Amino acid sequence: IRLLTVIPPATHRGRKLGS
């Protein structure tokens, strides 16, 4: 999950998906 958050440029979207 953390990797997915780091890959996308949008930290907000990545954080929501990770959460």
mmCIF file of N, CA and C in Angstrom, residues 1-8 14-15 17-19:
data_model
loop_
_atom_site.group_PDB
_atom_site.id
_atom_site.type_symbol
_atom_site.label_atom_id
_atom_site.label_comp_id
_atom_site.label_asym_id
_atom_site.label_seq_id
_atom_site.Cartn_x
_atom_site.Cartn_y
_atom_site.Cartn_z
ATOM 1 N N ILE A 1 0.866 -1.208 0.000
ATOM 2 C CA ILE A 1 0.000 0.000 0.000
ATOM 3 C C ILE A 1 0.900 1.256 0.000
ATOM 4 N N ARG A 2 1.921 1.233 0.817
ATOM 5 C CA ARG A 2 2.795 2.429 0.903
ATOM 6 C C ARG A 2 3.428 2.701 -0.455
ATOM 7 N N LEU A 3 3.840 1.646 -1.115
ATOM 8 C CA LEU A 3 4.487 1.829 -2.445
ATOM 9 C C LEU A 3 3.523 2.546 -3.387
ATOM 10 N N LEU A 4 2.272 2.118 -3.362
ATOM 11 C CA LEU A 4 1.279 2.752 -4.256
ATOM 12 C C LEU A 4 1.181 4.247 -3.959
ATOM 13 N N THR A 5 1.267 4.573 -2.699
ATOM 14 C CA THR A 5 1.155 6.000 -2.333
ATOM 15 C C THR A 5 2.352 6.781 -2.865
ATOM 16 N N VAL A 6 3.507 6.140 -2.867
ATOM 17 C CA VAL A 6 4.725 6.838 -3.317
ATOM 18 C C VAL A 6 4.777 6.939 -4.838
ATOM 19 N N ILE A 7 4.280 5.924 -5.537
ATOM 20 C CA ILE A 7 4.335 5.918 -7.013
ATOM 21 C C ILE A 7 3.556 7.095 -7.619
ATOM 22 N N PRO A 8 2.289 7.268 -7.297
ATOM 23 C CA PRO A 8 1.490 8.345 -7.886
ATOM 24 C C PRO A 8 1.989 9.713 -7.446
ATOM 25 N N GLY A 14 -3.041 9.217 -3.262
ATOM 26 C CA GLY A 14 -2.330 8.013 -2.795
ATOM 27 C C GLY A 14 -2.628 7.751 -1.327
ATOM 28 N N ARG A 15 -2.617 8.809 -0.546
ATOM 29 C CA ARG A 15 -2.879 8.638 0.896
ATOM 30 C C ARG A 15 -4.303 8.102 1.090
ATOM 31 N N LEU A 17 -6.115 6.307 -0.963
ATOM 32 C CA LEU A 17 -6.178 4.907 -1.400
ATOM 33 C C LEU A 17 -5.484 4.023 -0.367
ATOM 34 N N GLY A 18 -4.332 4.485 0.124
ATOM 35 C CA GLY A 18 -3.601 3.686 1.118
ATOM 36 C C GLY A 18 -4.430 3.514 2.379
ATOM 37 N N SER A 19 -5.079 4.591 2.804
ATOM 38 C CA SER A 19 -5.883 4.509 4.030
ATOM 39 C C SER A 19 -6.996 3.495 3.823
#
